[in-house]
Coordinates of C-alpha atoms and ligand atoms in Angstrom, one line a residue:
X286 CA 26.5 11.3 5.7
X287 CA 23.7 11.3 3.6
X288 CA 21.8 8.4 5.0
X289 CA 21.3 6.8 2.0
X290 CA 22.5 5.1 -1.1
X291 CA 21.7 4.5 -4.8
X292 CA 22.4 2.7 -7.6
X293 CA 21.1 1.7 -10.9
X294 CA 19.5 -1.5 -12.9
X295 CA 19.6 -3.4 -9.8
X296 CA 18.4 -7.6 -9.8
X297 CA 15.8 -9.0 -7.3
X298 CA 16.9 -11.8 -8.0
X299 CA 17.8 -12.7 -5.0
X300 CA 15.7 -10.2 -3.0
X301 CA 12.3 -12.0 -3.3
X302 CA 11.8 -15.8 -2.0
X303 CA 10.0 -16.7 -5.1
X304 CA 13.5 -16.7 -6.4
X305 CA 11.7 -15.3 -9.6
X306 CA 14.2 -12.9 -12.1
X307 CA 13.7 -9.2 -12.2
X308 CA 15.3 -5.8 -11.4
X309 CA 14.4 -2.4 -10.5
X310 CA 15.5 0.7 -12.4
X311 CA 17.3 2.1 -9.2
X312 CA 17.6 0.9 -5.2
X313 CA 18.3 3.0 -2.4
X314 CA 19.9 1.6 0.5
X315 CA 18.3 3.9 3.3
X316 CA 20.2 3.2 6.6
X317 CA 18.5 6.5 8.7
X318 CA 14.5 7.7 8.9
X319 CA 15.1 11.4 8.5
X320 CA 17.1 10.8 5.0
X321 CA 13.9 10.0 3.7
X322 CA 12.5 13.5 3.3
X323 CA 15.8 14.3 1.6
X324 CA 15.3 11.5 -0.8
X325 CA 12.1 11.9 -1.8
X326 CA 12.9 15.2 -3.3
X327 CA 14.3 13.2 -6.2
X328 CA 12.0 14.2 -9.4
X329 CA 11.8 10.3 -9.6
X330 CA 10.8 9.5 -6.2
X331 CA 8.8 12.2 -5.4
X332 CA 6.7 11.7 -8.9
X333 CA 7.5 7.8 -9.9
X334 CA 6.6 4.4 -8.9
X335 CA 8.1 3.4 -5.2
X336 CA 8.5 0.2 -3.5
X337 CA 9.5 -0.8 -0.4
X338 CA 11.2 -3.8 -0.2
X339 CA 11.8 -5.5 3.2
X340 CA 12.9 -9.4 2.6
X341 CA 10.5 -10.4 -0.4
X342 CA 8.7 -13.2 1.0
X343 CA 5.0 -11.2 0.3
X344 CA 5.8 -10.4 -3.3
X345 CA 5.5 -11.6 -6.7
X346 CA 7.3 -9.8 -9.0
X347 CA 5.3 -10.2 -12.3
X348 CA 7.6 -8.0 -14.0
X349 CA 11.0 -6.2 -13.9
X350 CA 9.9 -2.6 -11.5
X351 CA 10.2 0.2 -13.6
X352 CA 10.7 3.0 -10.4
X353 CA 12.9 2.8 -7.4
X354 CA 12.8 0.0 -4.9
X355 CA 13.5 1.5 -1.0
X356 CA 15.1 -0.7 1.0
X357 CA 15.6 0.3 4.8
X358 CA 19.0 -0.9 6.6
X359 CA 18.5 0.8 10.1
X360 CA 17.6 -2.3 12.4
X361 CA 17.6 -1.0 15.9
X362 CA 15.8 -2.7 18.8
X363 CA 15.5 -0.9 22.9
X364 CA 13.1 -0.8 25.7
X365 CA 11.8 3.0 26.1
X366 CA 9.4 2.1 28.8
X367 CA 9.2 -0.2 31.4
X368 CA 6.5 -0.4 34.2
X369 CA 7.6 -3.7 35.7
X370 CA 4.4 -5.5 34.4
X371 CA 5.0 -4.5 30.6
X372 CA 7.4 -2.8 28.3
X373 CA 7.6 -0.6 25.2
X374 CA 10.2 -2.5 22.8
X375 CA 10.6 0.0 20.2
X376 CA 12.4 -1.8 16.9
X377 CA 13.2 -0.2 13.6
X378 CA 12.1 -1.5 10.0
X379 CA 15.0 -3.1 9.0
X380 CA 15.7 -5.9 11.7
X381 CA 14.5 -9.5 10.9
X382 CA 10.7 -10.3 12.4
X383 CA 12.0 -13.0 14.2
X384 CA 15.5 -11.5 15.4
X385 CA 12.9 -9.3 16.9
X386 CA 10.9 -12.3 18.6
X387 CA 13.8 -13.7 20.1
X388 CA 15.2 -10.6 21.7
X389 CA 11.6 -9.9 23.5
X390 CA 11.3 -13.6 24.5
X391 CA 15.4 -13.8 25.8
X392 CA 14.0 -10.4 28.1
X393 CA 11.4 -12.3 29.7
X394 CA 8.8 -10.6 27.7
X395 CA 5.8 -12.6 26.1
X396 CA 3.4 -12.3 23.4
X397 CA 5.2 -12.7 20.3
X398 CA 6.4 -16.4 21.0
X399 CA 3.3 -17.6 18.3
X400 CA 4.6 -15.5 15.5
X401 CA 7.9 -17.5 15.8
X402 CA 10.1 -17.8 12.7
X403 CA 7.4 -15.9 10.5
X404 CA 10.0 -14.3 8.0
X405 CA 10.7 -10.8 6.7
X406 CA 11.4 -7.4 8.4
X407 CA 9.8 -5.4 11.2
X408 CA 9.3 -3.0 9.2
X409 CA 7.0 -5.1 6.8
X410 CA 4.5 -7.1 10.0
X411 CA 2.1 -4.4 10.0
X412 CA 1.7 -4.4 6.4
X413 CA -0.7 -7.1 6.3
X414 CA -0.9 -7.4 10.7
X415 CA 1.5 -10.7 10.3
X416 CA -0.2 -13.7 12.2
X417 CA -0.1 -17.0 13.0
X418 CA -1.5 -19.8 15.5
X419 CA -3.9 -17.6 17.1
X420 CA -1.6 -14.4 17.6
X421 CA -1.5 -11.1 15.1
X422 CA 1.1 -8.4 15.6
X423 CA -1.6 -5.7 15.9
X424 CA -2.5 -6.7 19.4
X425 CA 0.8 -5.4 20.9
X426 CA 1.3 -2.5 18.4
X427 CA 1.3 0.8 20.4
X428 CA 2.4 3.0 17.3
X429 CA 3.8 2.6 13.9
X430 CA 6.3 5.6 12.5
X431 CA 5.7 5.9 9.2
X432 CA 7.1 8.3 6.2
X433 CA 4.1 9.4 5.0
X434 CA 4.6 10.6 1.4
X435 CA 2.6 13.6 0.4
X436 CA 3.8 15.2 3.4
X437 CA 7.0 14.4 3.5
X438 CA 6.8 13.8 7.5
X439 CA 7.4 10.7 9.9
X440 CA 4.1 10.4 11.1
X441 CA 3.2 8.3 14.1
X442 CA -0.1 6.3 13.8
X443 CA -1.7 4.9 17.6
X444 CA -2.8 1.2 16.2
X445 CA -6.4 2.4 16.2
X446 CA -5.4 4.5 13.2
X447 CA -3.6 1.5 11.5
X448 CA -7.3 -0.3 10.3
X449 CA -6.1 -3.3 11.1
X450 CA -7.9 -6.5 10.3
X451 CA -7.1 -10.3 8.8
X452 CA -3.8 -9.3 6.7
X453 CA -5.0 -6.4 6.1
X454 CA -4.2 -2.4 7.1
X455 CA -4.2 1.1 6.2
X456 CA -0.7 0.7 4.7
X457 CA -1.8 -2.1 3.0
X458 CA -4.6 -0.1 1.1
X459 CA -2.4 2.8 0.3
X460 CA 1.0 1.2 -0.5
X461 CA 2.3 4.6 -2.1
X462 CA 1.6 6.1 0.4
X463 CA 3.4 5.0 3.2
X464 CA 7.0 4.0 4.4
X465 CA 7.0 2.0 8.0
X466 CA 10.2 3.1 9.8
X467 CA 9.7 1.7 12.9
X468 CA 7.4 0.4 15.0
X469 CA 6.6 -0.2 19.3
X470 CA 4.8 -2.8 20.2
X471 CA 3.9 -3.0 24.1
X472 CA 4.8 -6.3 26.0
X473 CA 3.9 -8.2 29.0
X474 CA 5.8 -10.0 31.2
X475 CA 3.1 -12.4 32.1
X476 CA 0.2 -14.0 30.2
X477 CA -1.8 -16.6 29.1
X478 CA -0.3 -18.6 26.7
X479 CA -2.2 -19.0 23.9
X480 CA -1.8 -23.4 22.8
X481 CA -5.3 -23.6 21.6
X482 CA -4.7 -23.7 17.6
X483 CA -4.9 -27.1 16.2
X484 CA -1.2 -29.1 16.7
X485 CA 0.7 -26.7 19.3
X486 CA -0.5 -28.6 22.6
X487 CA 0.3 -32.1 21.0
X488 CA 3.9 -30.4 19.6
X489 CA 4.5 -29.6 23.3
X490 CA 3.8 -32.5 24.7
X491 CA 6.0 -34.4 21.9
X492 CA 8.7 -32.4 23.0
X493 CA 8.1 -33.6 26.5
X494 CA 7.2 -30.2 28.1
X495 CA 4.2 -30.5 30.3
X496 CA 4.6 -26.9 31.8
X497 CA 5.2 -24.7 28.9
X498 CA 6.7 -21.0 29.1
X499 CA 6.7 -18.9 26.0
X500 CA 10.6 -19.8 25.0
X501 CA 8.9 -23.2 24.5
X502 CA 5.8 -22.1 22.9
X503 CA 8.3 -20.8 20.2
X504 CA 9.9 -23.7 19.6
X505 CA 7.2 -25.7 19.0
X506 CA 5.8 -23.3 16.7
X507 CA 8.9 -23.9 14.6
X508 CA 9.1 -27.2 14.6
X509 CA 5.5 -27.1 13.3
X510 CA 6.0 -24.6 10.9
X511 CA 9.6 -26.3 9.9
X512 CA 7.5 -29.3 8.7
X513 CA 4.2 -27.8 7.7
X514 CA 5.7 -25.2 4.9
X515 CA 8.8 -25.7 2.4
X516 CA 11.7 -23.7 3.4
X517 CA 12.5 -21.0 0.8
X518 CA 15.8 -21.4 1.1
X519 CA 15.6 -24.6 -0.3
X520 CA 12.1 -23.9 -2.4
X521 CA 11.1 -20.5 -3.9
X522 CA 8.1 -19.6 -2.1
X523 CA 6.1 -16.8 -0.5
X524 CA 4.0 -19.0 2.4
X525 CA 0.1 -18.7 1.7
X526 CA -0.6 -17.6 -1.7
X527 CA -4.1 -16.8 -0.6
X528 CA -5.7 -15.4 2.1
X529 CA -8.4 -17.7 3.6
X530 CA -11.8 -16.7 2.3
X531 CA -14.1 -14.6 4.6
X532 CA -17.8 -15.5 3.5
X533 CA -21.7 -15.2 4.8
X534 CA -22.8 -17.6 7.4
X535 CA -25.0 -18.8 5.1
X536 CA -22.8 -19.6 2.1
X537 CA -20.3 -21.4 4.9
X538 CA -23.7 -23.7 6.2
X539 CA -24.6 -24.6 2.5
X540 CA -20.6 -25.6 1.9
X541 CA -20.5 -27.3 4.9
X542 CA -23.4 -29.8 4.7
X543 CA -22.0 -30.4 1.2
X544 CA -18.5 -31.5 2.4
X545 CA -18.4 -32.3 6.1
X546 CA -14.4 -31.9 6.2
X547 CA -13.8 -28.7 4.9
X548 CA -12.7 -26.4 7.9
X549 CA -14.5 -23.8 8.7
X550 CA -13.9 -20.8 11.4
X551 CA -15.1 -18.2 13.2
X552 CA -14.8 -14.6 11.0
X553 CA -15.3 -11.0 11.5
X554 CA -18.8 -9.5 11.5
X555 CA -20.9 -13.0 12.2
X556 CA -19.1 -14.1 8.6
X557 CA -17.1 -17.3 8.3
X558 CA -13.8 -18.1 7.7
X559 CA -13.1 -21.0 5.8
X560 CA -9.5 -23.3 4.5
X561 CA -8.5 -22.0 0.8
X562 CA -5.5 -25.0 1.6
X563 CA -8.8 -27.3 1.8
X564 CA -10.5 -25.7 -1.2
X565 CA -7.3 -25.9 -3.5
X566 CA -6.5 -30.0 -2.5
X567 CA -10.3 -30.5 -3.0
X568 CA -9.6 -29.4 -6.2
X569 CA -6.8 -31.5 -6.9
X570 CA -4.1 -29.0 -7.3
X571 CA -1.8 -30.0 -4.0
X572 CA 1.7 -31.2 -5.3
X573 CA 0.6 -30.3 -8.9
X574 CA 3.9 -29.5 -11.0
X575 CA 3.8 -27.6 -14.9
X576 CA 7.5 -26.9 -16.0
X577 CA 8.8 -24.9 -12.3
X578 CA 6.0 -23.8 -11.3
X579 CA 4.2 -25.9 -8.3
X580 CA 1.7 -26.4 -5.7
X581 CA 3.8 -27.3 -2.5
X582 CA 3.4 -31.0 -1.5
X583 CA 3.2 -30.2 2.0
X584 CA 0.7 -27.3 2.1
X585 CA -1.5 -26.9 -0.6
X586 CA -2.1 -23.0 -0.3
X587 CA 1.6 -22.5 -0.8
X588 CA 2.7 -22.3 -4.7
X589 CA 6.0 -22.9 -5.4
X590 CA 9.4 -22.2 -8.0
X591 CA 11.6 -25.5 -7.8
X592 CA 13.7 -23.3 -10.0
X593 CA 13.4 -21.4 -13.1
X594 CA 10.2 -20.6 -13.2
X595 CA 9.3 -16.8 -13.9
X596 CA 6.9 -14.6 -12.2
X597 CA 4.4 -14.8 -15.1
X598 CA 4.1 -18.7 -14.9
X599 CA 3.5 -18.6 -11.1
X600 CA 0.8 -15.9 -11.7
X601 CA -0.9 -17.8 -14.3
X602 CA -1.0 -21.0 -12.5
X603 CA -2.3 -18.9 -9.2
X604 CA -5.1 -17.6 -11.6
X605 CA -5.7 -21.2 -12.7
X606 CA -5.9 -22.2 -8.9
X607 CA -8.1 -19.8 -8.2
X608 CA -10.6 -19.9 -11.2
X609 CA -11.5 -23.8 -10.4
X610 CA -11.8 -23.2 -7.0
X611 CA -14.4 -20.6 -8.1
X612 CA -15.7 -22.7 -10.5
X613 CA -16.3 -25.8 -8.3
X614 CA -17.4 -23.9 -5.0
X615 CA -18.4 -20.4 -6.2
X616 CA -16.0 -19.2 -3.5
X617 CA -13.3 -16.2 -5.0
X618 CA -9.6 -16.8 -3.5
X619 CA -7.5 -13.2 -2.9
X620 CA -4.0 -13.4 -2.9
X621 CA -1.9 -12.5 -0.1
X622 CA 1.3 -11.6 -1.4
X623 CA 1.5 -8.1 -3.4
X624 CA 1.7 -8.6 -7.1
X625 CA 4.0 -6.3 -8.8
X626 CA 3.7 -5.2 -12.4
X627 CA 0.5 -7.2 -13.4
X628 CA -3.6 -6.9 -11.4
X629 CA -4.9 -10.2 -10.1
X630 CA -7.9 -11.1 -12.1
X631 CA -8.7 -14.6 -12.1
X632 CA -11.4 -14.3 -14.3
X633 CA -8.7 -14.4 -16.7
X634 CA -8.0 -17.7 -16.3
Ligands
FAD718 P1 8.2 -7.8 1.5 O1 7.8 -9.1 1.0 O2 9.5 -7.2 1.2 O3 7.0 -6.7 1.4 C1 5.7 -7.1 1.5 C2 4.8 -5.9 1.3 O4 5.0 -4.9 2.4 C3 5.1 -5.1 0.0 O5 3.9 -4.5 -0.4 C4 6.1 -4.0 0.5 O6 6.1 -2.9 -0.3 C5 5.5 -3.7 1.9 N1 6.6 -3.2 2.8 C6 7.6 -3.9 3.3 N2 8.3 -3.2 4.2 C7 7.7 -2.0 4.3 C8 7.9 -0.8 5.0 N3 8.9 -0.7 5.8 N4 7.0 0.3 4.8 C9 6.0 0.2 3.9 N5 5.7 -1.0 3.2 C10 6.6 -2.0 3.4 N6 2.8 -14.0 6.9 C11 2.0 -14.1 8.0 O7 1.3 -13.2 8.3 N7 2.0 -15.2 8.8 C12 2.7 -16.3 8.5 O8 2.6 -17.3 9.2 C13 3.6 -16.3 7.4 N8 4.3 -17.3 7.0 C14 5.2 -17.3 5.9 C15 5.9 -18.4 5.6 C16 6.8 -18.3 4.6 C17 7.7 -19.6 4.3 C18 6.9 -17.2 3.8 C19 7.9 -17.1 2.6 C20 6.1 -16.1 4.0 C21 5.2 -16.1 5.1 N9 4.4 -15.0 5.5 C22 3.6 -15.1 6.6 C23 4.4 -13.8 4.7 C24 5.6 -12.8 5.0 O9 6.5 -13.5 5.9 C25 5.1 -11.6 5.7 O10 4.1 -10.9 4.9 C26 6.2 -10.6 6.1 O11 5.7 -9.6 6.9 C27 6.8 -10.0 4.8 O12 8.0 -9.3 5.2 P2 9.1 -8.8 4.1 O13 10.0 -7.9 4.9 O14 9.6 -10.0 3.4 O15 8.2 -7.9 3.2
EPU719 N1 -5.3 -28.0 5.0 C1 -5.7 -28.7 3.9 N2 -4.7 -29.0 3.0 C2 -3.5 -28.6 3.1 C3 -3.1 -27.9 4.2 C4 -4.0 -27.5 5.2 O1 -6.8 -29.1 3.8 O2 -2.7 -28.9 2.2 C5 -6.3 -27.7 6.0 C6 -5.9 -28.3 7.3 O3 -6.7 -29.5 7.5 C7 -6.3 -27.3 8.4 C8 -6.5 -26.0 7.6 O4 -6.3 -26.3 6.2 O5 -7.5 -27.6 9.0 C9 -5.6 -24.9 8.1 O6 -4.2 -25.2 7.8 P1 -3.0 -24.5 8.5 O7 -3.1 -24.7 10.0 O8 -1.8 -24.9 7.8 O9 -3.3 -22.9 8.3 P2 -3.7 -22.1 7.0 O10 -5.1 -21.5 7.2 O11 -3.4 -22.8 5.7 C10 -2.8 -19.8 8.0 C11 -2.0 -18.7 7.6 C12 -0.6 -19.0 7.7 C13 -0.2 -19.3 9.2 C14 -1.1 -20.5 9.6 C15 -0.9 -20.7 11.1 C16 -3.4 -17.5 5.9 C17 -3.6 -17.1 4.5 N3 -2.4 -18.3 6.2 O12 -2.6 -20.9 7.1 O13 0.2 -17.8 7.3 O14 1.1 -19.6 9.3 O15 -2.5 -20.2 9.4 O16 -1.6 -19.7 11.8 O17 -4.1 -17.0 6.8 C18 1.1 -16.7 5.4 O18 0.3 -15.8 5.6 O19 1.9 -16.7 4.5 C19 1.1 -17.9 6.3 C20 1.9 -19.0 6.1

């Protein structure tokens, strides 16, 4: 058994949840962490483009990949530790993000109950240190095992060696680099709920729980998130489009006393964080529709395919989006989702 699996001229069709058309020159199916050193003695692995494909809901493919897309099959999940008060869930790249959620939460252990129903692989959440209503993955990561490349070795990385930050981390920076195999994430079995981001206390009480555990924390989060963003099931779509802007205090003051409404948050370093969904409606794009391409109705950061449209079309209208919101508040929007085959340069919009 070779732990892997090629094959040739493959489409991504219905790999990515942009639902956009293209295909990759060869996929390998890798279903084992130590066939990876084998694999990459390929001439065109070891020298040519690589990309690790989990579920495709942080990518926009901007153009057919010319190298070999990796995916990783081996979806394992066990508790290696366990010291009464906390445990060591150790979970392999390959299982679903929020398979993983409910299997901690249906053992009676809490943390991840916030990043409910957030989609894509395990493998993927440290990419960009998934978050969501006032939770990121990095604060229960103990390690991440990672292929590292120009060694050819499964390195493990303590999360102080991960530079995480706002969807942001090492393997983020240095996507050739890196292959996330698995990961273990250390888990209480008691702790402070966390209900304080706007909506989740008032989603609670709507479902008529006045005492909340973290199974119930979970559902509300879906129910929120169930309304709040289109389904890409139903809607091509890769959640936020953008990240939301980190600027000086000052810049944030200025914008604020100019338009009272627009939300504005604590950031990193005494900066500010501020709503690029606020930014984008204020600029009049929410629900704005050119051929298939689409700002959701619901959530204005979100850009949509309602069908055909191609990766190229939802690039250029993110470019668009981003060059008025420049334009208007002198405020540069970064996308979130890695863009494959073309650079992100609004300024050529
Ligand atoms: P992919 O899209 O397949 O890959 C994303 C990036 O990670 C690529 O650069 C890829 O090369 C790299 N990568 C993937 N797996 C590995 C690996 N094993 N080793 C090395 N690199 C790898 N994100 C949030 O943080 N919070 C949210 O609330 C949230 N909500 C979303 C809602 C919707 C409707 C959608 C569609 C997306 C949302 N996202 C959110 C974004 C997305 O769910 C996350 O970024 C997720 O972690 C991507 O997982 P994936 O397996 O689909 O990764
Ligand atoms: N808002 C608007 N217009 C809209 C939508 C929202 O003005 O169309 C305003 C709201 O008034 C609200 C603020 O924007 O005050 C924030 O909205 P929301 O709570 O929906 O959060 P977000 O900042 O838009 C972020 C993440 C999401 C994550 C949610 C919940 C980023 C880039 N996005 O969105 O993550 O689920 O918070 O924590 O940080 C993703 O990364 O793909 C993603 C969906």
């Amino acid at each position: 058994m070779s732990g892997y699996q090629l094959a040739e001229d493959v489409s991504l069709a219905g790999r990515n949840t942009f639902r956009v058309p293209a295909r990759a020159a060869m996929m390998a199916d890798v279903s084992r962490a130590d066939a990876l050193a084998e694999l990459f003695e390929f001439a065109s692995l070891r020298d040519g483009p690589v990309l690790v494909l989990g579920e495709g809901s942080n990518l926009l493919f901007a153009a057919d990949f010319p190298g070999v897309a990796i995916c990783l099959t081996m979806a394992g999940v066990r508790i290696t530790q366990d010291d009464g008060d906390t445990a060591l869930v150790r979970a392999e790249a390959g299982m679903n993000w929020n398979d993983l959620v409910s299997w901690t939460l249906a053992r009676g252990l809490v943390g991840l109950e916030n990043m409910a129903l957030i989609p894509g692989t395990v493998g993927a959440s440290p990419i960009q240190n998934i978050g969501a209503y006032g939770v990121e993955v990095g604060e229960f990561i103990e390690t991440v095992e990672a292929f590292q490349r120009d060694t050819g070795q499964v390195k493990r990385l303590a999360r102080e060696d991960c530079a995480l930050g706002y969807r942001d981390s090492l393997f983020k920076r240095e996507p050739e680099r890196w292959v996330v195999t698995a990961m273990e994430l250390r888990l209480p079995r008691r702790r402070e709920l966390r209900l304080d981001y706007a909506g989740v206390k008032e989603e609670l009480a709507a479902m008529g729980v006045d005492a909340p555990r973290a199974m119930h924390v979970a559902e509300a989060i879906s129910r929120i998130r169930t309304r709040k963003l289109p389904n890409p099931a139903v809607l091509g779509n890769a959640g936020s489009f953008f990240k939301n802007p980190v600027v000086d205090a000052a810049l944030a003051d200025e914008l604020k006393a100019a338009h009272p409404t627009l939300p504005v948050f604590p950031g990193p370093d005494g900066q500010r964080k501020l709503s690029a969904a606020w930014l984008i409606e204020a600029c009049g794009w929410k629900g704005f529709r050119e051929g298939d391409a689409g700002v959701a109705q619901q959530h204005a950061l979100v850009l949509v395919n309602h069908g055909q449209a191609s990766g190229p079309q939802l690039l250029d209208l993110a470019r668009r989006v981003a060059g008025s919101v420049r334009e208007r508040f002198g405020v540069s929007l970064e996308p979130e989702p890695r863009i494959i085959g073309a650079r992100f340069d609004d300024t050529g919009a």
